Amino acid sequence: MAAAPVEAVSDVNTTGNPTQITMAYLRDEKTGDITNLNLGELDLTTDEFILDEVDIHIQANLEDDLVKEALKTGVDLRQYSKQVEAELQRIEQASIKDYIKESQNIALLHNQITACDSILERMEGMLSGFQSDLSSISSEIQTLQQQSVSMNVRLKNRQAVRSHLSQLVDELVVPGVMISTILESPVTEQEFLEQLHELNTKINFAKELSFRETLACSDIQDIIDRLKLKAVSKIREFILQKIYSFRKPMTNYQIPQNTLLKYRFFYQFLLANERSIAKEIRDEYVDTMSKIYNSYFKSYSGRLLKVQYEESRNTIFTLGQRGAILSPAELEGPILVPHTAQRGDSRYPYETLFRSQHYALLDNGCREYLFLCDFFMVAGNSALDLFYCIMGKTLSMFLKSMSTYVSDCYDSIAIFLCIHIILRFRAITAKRTIPALDKYWEAVLELLWPRFELILEMNIQSIRNTDPQKLGVLDTRPHYITRRYAEFSSAIVSINQTFPNERTNALLAQLQVEVENFVLKMAAEFPSRRDQLIFLINNYDMLLSVLMERAADDSKEVESFQQLLLARTQEFIEEILSPPFGGMIAFVKEAEALMEKGQLDRLKNEEARITQLVRGFSSTWKQSVESMSQDVMRSFTNFKNGTSIIQGALTQLIQYYHGFHKILNQPTFRSLAVRSELINLHHLMVEVKKHKPNF
């Protein structure tokens, strides 16, 4: 409320005594022109005043607490209004006095406010200037930021360009070290190999730039071409010298091969930059190694044949120790040295020479194939074609030599061993994942299998056509043809177990049938059944013994001959028991048959026959058993087999006598007095044991 008077005073006079200023202000207030006072909506004299609104104000005033209190007490409103007006005048006078009293302070406050206004005005000017400066700084910062972003982009672009240009310059620049090394250093030095790698990189880069038509490429092309020609010349000379060194007599070509592998990048460089030189080197290597292998294996095979022993009937049907060639130690053992064997007068079967020859081929072939793949960088069919270019003559020479030998060979065991040697060598190359010799293995098997089958078929036909009457004197001992078959069959069966072949099994089955028929035909030549059985048992026993030494116990051949031997042995036991004990045996069989039918009473009138059988057995059984034992031991060449037959015969005799006892214990024969003369069965068993031969 104090601000309005101060402003009014400031409009009249802002200088002089504060009291005077105040009084002048009050006069102006009293004498002011109120005629022109515009009350607006509060003007009651206007026509626009609405009486309804007066009612609203009156009603609102009546709600006032003081008015309510006055109305309740019954105060006269006019009198109350005058009191209020008087009170307001008194307060107004007091207020004026307060103003007058504080006039100096009010004037001082006015001056201070004026001073503050000027200060604030100056500060406003300063702040406006500062705001303007800040605006300009903000625009400058924004400009700097844009410049910074632009500079950053330009920097990145320049760095990218620099990196490409730096790489380009590095690839284009041919350092002096490279030039001096390529021109002057020997190719065997490591520094030459390193610089050759760098040169190869620059050559490839120059080719790439030439495709892009880069002008800088023309500046270095001449230098690179000259260095390339010099490097190619030195590499060609080095590799050809190594290849020519293979041709020197008594040279271990594996050493220069290992040297070439150490510098395999030389051929890679030639192949990439001078294909004609690479082809020249490859052709020279193929020609050289082809001649070396052919010469070496031809000479080696010829010397091996000089230490081969001649075939004979004693060796072509017998395996002996020849099967050891298939053991891992022998199969991959050192190859034979012919001149050493000749000095010691050693002789070897064909399969041993075959193993040595082909193991040398396997070893050299695998090494050569790996060298070709590694040095000449070939694989798949390309590697196989290159391998056959080198080893083709040698392999053809092997096949031709083998064909010549096989066409006149009748040693089927040797051929079968060679077949299994090839099967095992094929497995070794497959394990090494080297397919180089696969076709050769197949060619060898195609050569050997038909000959082996032909020899087997010839043996089958020979036995089938054999006339027993043309074989000389009859003998119950094992026949030599049977022995040969046993040795031969056991050899083939034992070899065939590792890599079974159905065709071989079928031919062996045919051969077995023919041998069984032959043994039966030979047995039929004997006049007595006893000699026939002895002959059959001796032959079957010998066959079984030989087969079980080499073949498995559950093989078809072993099972077949076991059944035949068992049947003929049982028949022979009946045959030898018949002369001394035939009457008792016949009676027991007859009585047991009648007992099953319940007709045993039909024999109750056979007392005389029974008496004769009981007394005859009691008086002669010991001598008969002794004679039978001696006769059996003389008849069979195998003591173990003879012992088994005697034991079987005595066991069968006891069983028959036990059956004889049971029959006489039947009610039909209990009244016979001769029953008391029967030998006690336990006593008989004790006595029989004494006659069993011991060896």
mmCIF file of C-alpha atoms in Angstrom, residues 51 173 226 243 277 283 310 322 365 393 454 469 568 581 641:
data_model
loop_
_atom_site.group_PDB
_atom_site.id
_atom_site.type_symbol
_atom_site.label_atom_id
_atom_site.label_comp_id
_atom_site.label_asym_id
_atom_site.label_seq_id
_atom_site.Cartn_x
_atom_site.Cartn_y
_atom_site.Cartn_z
ATOM 1 C CA LEU A 51 -31.214 -5.065 -9.211
ATOM 2 C CA VAL A 173 58.569 -51.856 -53.861
ATOM 3 C CA ARG A 226 63.932 -60.447 -64.540
ATOM 4 C CA ILE A 243 66.763 -85.864 -60.218
ATOM 5 C CA ILE A 277 59.583 -75.649 -66.848
ATOM 6 C CA ASP A 283 58.451 -85.416 -67.080
ATOM 7 C CA GLU A 310 62.091 -126.812 -56.278
ATOM 8 C CA ARG A 322 55.042 -122.105 -44.415
ATOM 9 C CA GLY A 365 54.896 -97.652 -53.756
ATOM 10 C CA LYS A 393 56.299 -100.658 -66.215
ATOM 11 C CA LEU A 454 41.834 -124.913 -61.219
ATOM 12 C CA GLN A 469 43.043 -151.687 -57.904
ATOM 13 C CA ARG A 568 32.807 -146.908 -37.763
ATOM 14 C CA PHE A 581 30.838 -163.225 -27.207
ATOM 15 C CA ASN A 641 42.900 -144.503 -30.905
#
